[in-house]
Amino acid sequence: MTHVTERSGAGSGPGGTHQPWTAGMGRSGRKRTVSYADAGVSIHAGDRAVELLRPKVKSTRRPEVMGDIGGFAGLFRLDVQKYKNPILASSTDGVGTKLVIAQQMDIHDTVGIDLVAMVVDDLVACGAEPLFLLDYIACGEVVPDKVAEIGAGIADGCRYAGCALLGGETAEHPGVLRPDEYDVSATGVGVVEESEILRPERVEIGDVVIAMGSSGLHSNGYSLVRHVLLGAGRMRLDTVIEDFGRQRTLGEELLTPTKIYAQDCLKLIAEADVRALAHITGGGIPGNLVRVLPDNVDAVVNRASWKPQPIFDLVQSKGRIEDPDMESTFNMGVGMFAIVSAEDADRALACLTGRGVEAWQAGEIIEGTGEVHMIGQHTRG
């Protein structure tokens, strides 16, 4: 995002003036030259997008960042005095087909938040503090204002997560993507003290499972959502759905940004005895919570402890989707789980509630074989 994939070359003409280089340069009788713009790539548009983004990128700056944007690599000075045995953590992700909704609605300033959330909340799941993020935007045509909107969302997400937007890339791919199409991805790097890494081995029988509410679908399952609601269901994105409240349209609900938990989880780790964190993304609650369990325990999660948002009911009813398929695809209203010691459960809930995070006790850890058991039924209506 902070620079464009390819730069056009330049040759020196008579008197030091610059002219486009062509294979026939210097041969008489050949006057037509071909430029990069003729192939559909605008270097000037890319440069303009970078300039529009510069203030947003600077707003994410951390003291460890060295230099300014526009270099060949981003530089970050790791404070090694802060740690005895610092371990770097990394994560890469994208947003998926939620981007199709953004493109159809021509709203591009929220998907960057989704992108950051998918990366940094994977980092914090091992106890790591997100340090910096690098993004990649590929589009059919670089429209500076649109790229700036996407980048502004990425910068906003980085500020929420407390990490620096250290650099990135904007690539123009004419002939591969349509002019209005784009895709985004990002890689984040974090750091954690080796002795404080959250591992499955730390989870014990008797621990408490605390749920943190999601903001909705987040960024998973959108291929199924689009098929069910916009395809077979023939719904329109501008349809106002009464159950969503506040005259909210279907499109607005589907573009609700993913909640970023990174700073909340870091504070929780500092305040309570956190054994594990599970970021609930693709695979749903069972598929992600199982990843932080050792082989000698099971997690029991009680559905009756929370009520999923109306969007989940809409998707399930329109698509006639069975409960197991819903739970293996969507977060069902929970974006992050924390497993904490029973003694610190109340402290953990107070910490999260004080930070404005919807949180509740959703289950417990029992003796078992490394499985997740979903019991009870969600409150409906």
Short mmCIF file of N, CA and C in Angstrom, two decimals, residues 226-347:
data_model
loop_
_atom_site.label_atom_id
_atom_site.label_comp_id
_atom_site.label_asym_id
_atom_site.label_seq_id
_atom_site.Cartn_x
_atom_site.Cartn_y
_atom_site.Cartn_z
N ARG A 226 -23.57 -15.39 0.83
CA ARG A 226 -23.97 -14.82 -0.46
C ARG A 226 -24.85 -15.79 -1.25
N HIS A 227 -24.50 -17.08 -1.17
CA HIS A 227 -25.30 -18.09 -1.87
C HIS A 227 -26.72 -18.16 -1.30
N VAL A 228 -26.82 -18.16 0.01
CA VAL A 228 -28.12 -18.33 0.68
C VAL A 228 -28.99 -17.08 0.57
N LEU A 229 -28.40 -15.91 0.84
CA LEU A 229 -29.21 -14.70 0.90
C LEU A 229 -29.35 -14.00 -0.45
N LEU A 230 -28.26 -13.86 -1.17
CA LEU A 230 -28.28 -13.08 -2.42
C LEU A 230 -28.54 -13.95 -3.63
N GLY A 231 -28.20 -15.22 -3.53
CA GLY A 231 -28.42 -16.13 -4.64
C GLY A 231 -29.79 -16.77 -4.56
N ALA A 232 -29.85 -17.89 -3.85
CA ALA A 232 -31.13 -18.63 -3.73
C ALA A 232 -32.20 -17.79 -3.06
N GLY A 233 -31.82 -16.96 -2.09
CA GLY A 233 -32.81 -16.16 -1.36
C GLY A 233 -33.27 -14.92 -2.08
N ARG A 234 -32.53 -14.51 -3.12
CA ARG A 234 -32.88 -13.35 -3.95
C ARG A 234 -33.13 -12.08 -3.13
N MET A 235 -32.38 -11.92 -2.04
CA MET A 235 -32.52 -10.71 -1.24
C MET A 235 -31.63 -9.60 -1.82
N ARG A 236 -32.01 -8.37 -1.54
CA ARG A 236 -31.26 -7.21 -2.01
C ARG A 236 -30.46 -6.61 -0.85
N LEU A 237 -29.28 -6.10 -1.17
CA LEU A 237 -28.43 -5.53 -0.14
C LEU A 237 -29.03 -4.27 0.48
N ASP A 238 -29.90 -3.58 -0.26
CA ASP A 238 -30.50 -2.35 0.27
C ASP A 238 -31.81 -2.60 1.00
N THR A 239 -32.16 -3.87 1.21
CA THR A 239 -33.38 -4.21 1.94
C THR A 239 -33.19 -3.93 3.43
N VAL A 240 -34.12 -3.18 4.01
CA VAL A 240 -34.07 -2.91 5.45
C VAL A 240 -34.63 -4.12 6.19
N ILE A 241 -33.86 -4.65 7.12
CA ILE A 241 -34.28 -5.82 7.91
C ILE A 241 -34.70 -5.35 9.30
N GLU A 242 -35.96 -5.52 9.63
CA GLU A 242 -36.50 -5.01 10.89
C GLU A 242 -35.76 -5.56 12.10
N ASP A 243 -35.39 -6.83 12.04
CA ASP A 243 -34.72 -7.46 13.19
C ASP A 243 -33.35 -6.85 13.48
N PHE A 244 -32.76 -6.20 12.47
CA PHE A 244 -31.43 -5.61 12.67
C PHE A 244 -31.50 -4.31 13.45
N GLY A 245 -32.66 -3.65 13.44
CA GLY A 245 -32.83 -2.40 14.18
C GLY A 245 -32.24 -1.20 13.48
N ARG A 246 -32.63 -0.02 13.93
CA ARG A 246 -32.09 1.27 13.45
C ARG A 246 -32.15 1.42 11.93
N GLN A 247 -33.22 0.89 11.32
CA GLN A 247 -33.37 0.99 9.87
C GLN A 247 -32.12 0.50 9.14
N ARG A 248 -31.60 -0.58 9.61
CA ARG A 248 -30.34 -1.12 9.09
C ARG A 248 -30.61 -2.05 7.91
N THR A 249 -29.85 -1.87 6.82
CA THR A 249 -30.05 -2.71 5.64
C THR A 249 -29.23 -3.99 5.75
N LEU A 250 -29.57 -4.94 4.89
CA LEU A 250 -28.83 -6.20 4.85
C LEU A 250 -27.36 -5.93 4.52
N GLY A 251 -27.11 -5.07 3.55
CA GLY A 251 -25.73 -4.77 3.17
C GLY A 251 -24.93 -4.16 4.31
N GLU A 252 -25.54 -3.27 5.05
CA GLU A 252 -24.85 -2.65 6.19
C GLU A 252 -24.51 -3.69 7.25
N GLU A 253 -25.44 -4.61 7.49
CA GLU A 253 -25.17 -5.67 8.46
C GLU A 253 -24.02 -6.56 7.99
N LEU A 254 -24.02 -6.92 6.72
CA LEU A 254 -22.98 -7.81 6.19
C LEU A 254 -21.61 -7.15 6.18
N LEU A 255 -21.57 -5.82 6.16
CA LEU A 255 -20.29 -5.11 6.17
C LEU A 255 -19.86 -4.65 7.57
N THR A 256 -20.58 -5.08 8.60
CA THR A 256 -20.17 -4.74 9.96
C THR A 256 -18.73 -5.20 10.17
N PRO A 257 -17.83 -4.31 10.58
CA PRO A 257 -16.42 -4.70 10.72
C PRO A 257 -16.22 -5.75 11.81
N THR A 258 -15.24 -6.59 11.59
CA THR A 258 -14.85 -7.60 12.57
C THR A 258 -14.31 -6.92 13.82
N LYS A 259 -14.72 -7.39 14.98
CA LYS A 259 -14.21 -6.82 16.23
C LYS A 259 -12.75 -7.20 16.43
N ILE A 260 -11.96 -6.24 16.86
CA ILE A 260 -10.54 -6.47 17.15
C ILE A 260 -10.37 -6.61 18.66
N TYR A 261 -9.87 -7.76 19.09
CA TYR A 261 -9.75 -8.07 20.52
C TYR A 261 -8.33 -7.94 21.06
N ALA A 262 -7.36 -7.62 20.21
CA ALA A 262 -5.95 -7.73 20.58
C ALA A 262 -5.62 -6.98 21.87
N GLN A 263 -5.95 -5.69 21.94
CA GLN A 263 -5.60 -4.92 23.12
C GLN A 263 -6.37 -5.38 24.36
N ASP A 264 -7.62 -5.79 24.17
CA ASP A 264 -8.41 -6.30 25.29
C ASP A 264 -7.80 -7.58 25.84
N CYS A 265 -7.34 -8.45 24.95
CA CYS A 265 -6.75 -9.71 25.39
C CYS A 265 -5.41 -9.49 26.08
N LEU A 266 -4.62 -8.56 25.57
CA LEU A 266 -3.34 -8.27 26.23
C LEU A 266 -3.56 -7.73 27.63
N LYS A 267 -4.56 -6.88 27.78
CA LYS A 267 -4.89 -6.37 29.12
C LYS A 267 -5.37 -7.49 30.02
N LEU A 268 -6.17 -8.39 29.45
CA LEU A 268 -6.68 -9.52 30.22
C LEU A 268 -5.53 -10.41 30.70
N ILE A 269 -4.56 -10.65 29.83
CA ILE A 269 -3.40 -11.47 30.19
C ILE A 269 -2.64 -10.83 31.35
N ALA A 270 -2.57 -9.50 31.33
CA ALA A 270 -1.85 -8.78 32.39
C ALA A 270 -2.60 -8.80 33.71
N GLU A 271 -3.92 -8.92 33.65
CA GLU A 271 -4.75 -8.80 34.86
C GLU A 271 -5.16 -10.14 35.47
N ALA A 272 -5.20 -11.20 34.67
CA ALA A 272 -5.73 -12.48 35.16
C ALA A 272 -4.87 -13.64 34.68
N ASP A 273 -5.12 -14.79 35.27
CA ASP A 273 -4.38 -16.00 34.92
C ASP A 273 -5.04 -16.63 33.68
N VAL A 274 -4.60 -16.18 32.51
CA VAL A 274 -5.15 -16.67 31.25
C VAL A 274 -4.36 -17.90 30.81
N ARG A 275 -5.06 -19.00 30.58
CA ARG A 275 -4.40 -20.24 30.16
C ARG A 275 -4.32 -20.35 28.64
N ALA A 276 -5.37 -19.87 27.95
CA ALA A 276 -5.41 -19.99 26.49
C ALA A 276 -6.41 -18.99 25.92
N LEU A 277 -6.21 -18.65 24.66
CA LEU A 277 -7.14 -17.81 23.90
C LEU A 277 -7.43 -18.51 22.58
N ALA A 278 -8.69 -18.51 22.17
CA ALA A 278 -9.09 -19.13 20.91
C ALA A 278 -9.84 -18.12 20.07
N HIS A 279 -9.27 -17.76 18.91
CA HIS A 279 -9.89 -16.83 17.97
C HIS A 279 -10.88 -17.63 17.13
N ILE A 280 -12.15 -17.26 17.17
CA ILE A 280 -13.19 -18.04 16.48
C ILE A 280 -13.38 -17.50 15.06
N THR A 281 -12.78 -18.22 14.12
CA THR A 281 -12.88 -17.85 12.70
C THR A 281 -13.48 -19.02 11.94
N GLY A 282 -13.01 -19.29 10.72
CA GLY A 282 -13.52 -20.41 9.95
C GLY A 282 -13.35 -21.72 10.72
N GLY A 283 -14.40 -22.52 10.78
CA GLY A 283 -14.39 -23.72 11.60
C GLY A 283 -15.28 -23.58 12.81
N GLY A 284 -15.67 -22.31 13.09
CA GLY A 284 -16.61 -22.07 14.18
C GLY A 284 -16.03 -22.35 15.55
N ILE A 285 -16.93 -22.43 16.52
CA ILE A 285 -16.51 -22.63 17.91
C ILE A 285 -15.82 -23.99 18.12
N PRO A 286 -16.43 -25.10 17.70
CA PRO A 286 -15.77 -26.40 17.94
C PRO A 286 -14.41 -26.50 17.23
N GLY A 287 -14.34 -26.01 15.99
CA GLY A 287 -13.13 -26.17 15.19
C GLY A 287 -11.97 -25.32 15.65
N ASN A 288 -12.23 -24.26 16.39
CA ASN A 288 -11.15 -23.40 16.87
C ASN A 288 -10.83 -23.59 18.34
N LEU A 289 -11.83 -23.82 19.17
CA LEU A 289 -11.58 -24.03 20.59
C LEU A 289 -10.78 -25.31 20.81
N VAL A 290 -11.00 -26.31 19.97
CA VAL A 290 -10.28 -27.58 20.12
C VAL A 290 -8.78 -27.39 19.91
N ARG A 291 -8.38 -26.35 19.20
CA ARG A 291 -6.97 -26.13 18.90
C ARG A 291 -6.15 -25.73 20.13
N VAL A 292 -6.81 -25.31 21.20
CA VAL A 292 -6.06 -24.88 22.39
C VAL A 292 -6.24 -25.86 23.56
N LEU A 293 -6.74 -27.06 23.27
CA LEU A 293 -6.96 -28.04 24.33
C LEU A 293 -5.88 -29.12 24.30
N PRO A 294 -5.35 -29.49 25.47
CA PRO A 294 -4.47 -30.65 25.53
C PRO A 294 -5.29 -31.93 25.42
N ASP A 295 -4.62 -33.06 25.31
CA ASP A 295 -5.32 -34.33 25.07
C ASP A 295 -6.06 -34.88 26.28
N ASN A 296 -5.82 -34.31 27.47
CA ASN A 296 -6.42 -34.89 28.67
C ASN A 296 -7.62 -34.14 29.20
N VAL A 297 -8.11 -33.13 28.44
CA VAL A 297 -9.28 -32.37 28.89
C VAL A 297 -10.26 -32.18 27.74
N ASP A 298 -11.50 -31.85 28.10
CA ASP A 298 -12.52 -31.44 27.15
C ASP A 298 -13.04 -30.07 27.56
N ALA A 299 -13.57 -29.34 26.59
CA ALA A 299 -14.24 -28.08 26.87
C ALA A 299 -15.74 -28.27 26.69
N VAL A 300 -16.50 -27.84 27.68
CA VAL A 300 -17.96 -27.90 27.61
C VAL A 300 -18.47 -26.47 27.46
N VAL A 301 -19.17 -26.20 26.36
CA VAL A 301 -19.68 -24.86 26.07
C VAL A 301 -21.20 -24.92 26.06
N ASN A 302 -21.83 -24.06 26.86
CA ASN A 302 -23.29 -24.05 26.99
C ASN A 302 -23.89 -22.97 26.09
N ARG A 303 -24.58 -23.40 25.05
CA ARG A 303 -25.21 -22.46 24.11
C ARG A 303 -26.23 -21.56 24.81
N ALA A 304 -26.84 -22.05 25.87
CA ALA A 304 -27.89 -21.29 26.56
C ALA A 304 -27.34 -20.04 27.24
N SER A 305 -26.01 -19.87 27.28
CA SER A 305 -25.43 -18.72 27.96
C SER A 305 -25.40 -17.46 27.10
N TRP A 306 -25.80 -17.57 25.83
CA TRP A 306 -25.86 -16.37 24.99
C TRP A 306 -26.86 -16.53 23.85
N LYS A 307 -27.19 -15.40 23.25
CA LYS A 307 -28.13 -15.34 22.14
C LYS A 307 -27.41 -14.79 20.91
N PRO A 308 -27.27 -15.59 19.84
CA PRO A 308 -26.62 -15.09 18.63
C PRO A 308 -27.39 -13.92 18.02
N GLN A 309 -26.70 -13.08 17.26
CA GLN A 309 -27.33 -11.94 16.60
C GLN A 309 -28.33 -12.42 15.53
N PRO A 310 -29.29 -11.57 15.19
CA PRO A 310 -30.33 -11.95 14.22
C PRO A 310 -29.80 -12.39 12.86
N ILE A 311 -28.61 -11.93 12.45
CA ILE A 311 -28.09 -12.30 11.14
C ILE A 311 -27.89 -13.81 11.04
N PHE A 312 -27.54 -14.45 12.14
CA PHE A 312 -27.33 -15.90 12.11
C PHE A 312 -28.65 -16.63 11.91
N ASP A 313 -29.71 -16.14 12.56
CA ASP A 313 -31.03 -16.74 12.36
C ASP A 313 -31.49 -16.56 10.92
N LEU A 314 -31.22 -15.38 10.35
CA LEU A 314 -31.63 -15.12 8.97
C LEU A 314 -30.94 -16.07 8.00
N VAL A 315 -29.64 -16.22 8.15
CA VAL A 315 -28.88 -17.11 7.27
C VAL A 315 -29.36 -18.55 7.42
N GLN A 316 -29.56 -18.99 8.66
CA GLN A 316 -29.96 -20.38 8.88
C GLN A 316 -31.35 -20.67 8.35
N SER A 317 -32.29 -19.74 8.57
CA SER A 317 -33.66 -19.98 8.12
C SER A 317 -33.77 -19.90 6.60
N LYS A 318 -33.13 -18.92 5.99
CA LYS A 318 -33.19 -18.78 4.54
C LYS A 318 -32.53 -19.95 3.83
N GLY A 319 -31.45 -20.44 4.41
CA GLY A 319 -30.72 -21.53 3.76
C GLY A 319 -31.11 -22.91 4.24
N ARG A 320 -31.98 -22.96 5.25
CA ARG A 320 -32.37 -24.25 5.85
C ARG A 320 -31.12 -25.04 6.21
N ILE A 321 -30.22 -24.37 6.91
CA ILE A 321 -28.93 -24.95 7.26
C ILE A 321 -29.04 -25.66 8.60
N GLU A 322 -28.50 -26.85 8.68
CA GLU A 322 -28.53 -27.63 9.92
C GLU A 322 -27.60 -27.00 10.96
N ASP A 323 -27.91 -27.20 12.24
CA ASP A 323 -27.12 -26.63 13.32
C ASP A 323 -25.63 -26.96 13.22
N PRO A 324 -25.26 -28.23 12.96
CA PRO A 324 -23.83 -28.55 12.89
C PRO A 324 -23.11 -27.76 11.79
N ASP A 325 -23.77 -27.53 10.67
CA ASP A 325 -23.15 -26.77 9.58
C ASP A 325 -23.00 -25.30 9.96
N MET A 326 -23.98 -24.75 10.67
CA MET A 326 -23.86 -23.37 11.14
C MET A 326 -22.68 -23.24 12.09
N GLU A 327 -22.58 -24.17 13.03
CA GLU A 327 -21.54 -24.06 14.05
C GLU A 327 -20.15 -24.37 13.54
N SER A 328 -20.05 -25.05 12.42
CA SER A 328 -18.73 -25.34 11.84
C SER A 328 -18.32 -24.29 10.81
N THR A 329 -19.21 -23.31 10.56
CA THR A 329 -18.92 -22.28 9.57
C THR A 329 -18.82 -20.89 10.18
N PHE A 330 -19.70 -20.58 11.14
CA PHE A 330 -19.81 -19.22 11.68
C PHE A 330 -19.42 -19.17 13.16
N ASN A 331 -19.15 -17.94 13.63
CA ASN A 331 -18.78 -17.78 15.05
C ASN A 331 -19.99 -17.81 15.98
N MET A 332 -21.19 -17.68 15.43
CA MET A 332 -22.44 -17.78 16.19
C MET A 332 -22.52 -16.80 17.35
N GLY A 333 -21.84 -15.66 17.22
CA GLY A 333 -21.94 -14.62 18.24
C GLY A 333 -20.78 -14.53 19.20
N VAL A 334 -19.78 -15.42 19.03
CA VAL A 334 -18.59 -15.40 19.89
C VAL A 334 -17.35 -15.23 19.01
N GLY A 335 -16.60 -14.15 19.23
CA GLY A 335 -15.41 -13.91 18.41
C GLY A 335 -14.13 -14.41 19.02
N MET A 336 -14.10 -14.56 20.34
CA MET A 336 -12.90 -14.99 21.05
C MET A 336 -13.30 -15.69 22.34
N PHE A 337 -12.58 -16.77 22.67
CA PHE A 337 -12.73 -17.44 23.96
C PHE A 337 -11.45 -17.27 24.76
N ALA A 338 -11.60 -17.06 26.04
CA ALA A 338 -10.46 -17.08 26.96
C ALA A 338 -10.69 -18.20 27.96
N ILE A 339 -9.68 -19.03 28.16
CA ILE A 339 -9.74 -20.04 29.21
C ILE A 339 -8.88 -19.53 30.36
N VAL A 340 -9.51 -19.36 31.51
CA VAL A 340 -8.82 -18.78 32.67
C VAL A 340 -8.98 -19.71 33.87
N SER A 341 -8.13 -19.53 34.85
CA SER A 341 -8.25 -20.31 36.08
C SER A 341 -9.57 -19.94 36.77
N ALA A 342 -10.15 -20.89 37.46
CA ALA A 342 -11.43 -20.65 38.14
C ALA A 342 -11.31 -19.51 39.15
N GLU A 343 -10.16 -19.41 39.81
CA GLU A 343 -9.96 -18.37 40.81
C GLU A 343 -9.99 -16.96 40.20
N ASP A 344 -9.62 -16.85 38.93
CA ASP A 344 -9.54 -15.54 38.29
C ASP A 344 -10.71 -15.25 37.34
N ALA A 345 -11.73 -16.10 37.35
CA ALA A 345 -12.85 -15.93 36.42
C ALA A 345 -13.55 -14.59 36.63
N ASP A 346 -13.87 -14.25 37.87
CA ASP A 346 -14.56 -12.99 38.14
C ASP A 346 -13.68 -11.80 37.77
N ARG A 347 -12.39 -11.90 38.08
CA ARG A 347 -11.47 -10.82 37.73
C ARG A 347 -11.41 -10.63 36.21
#
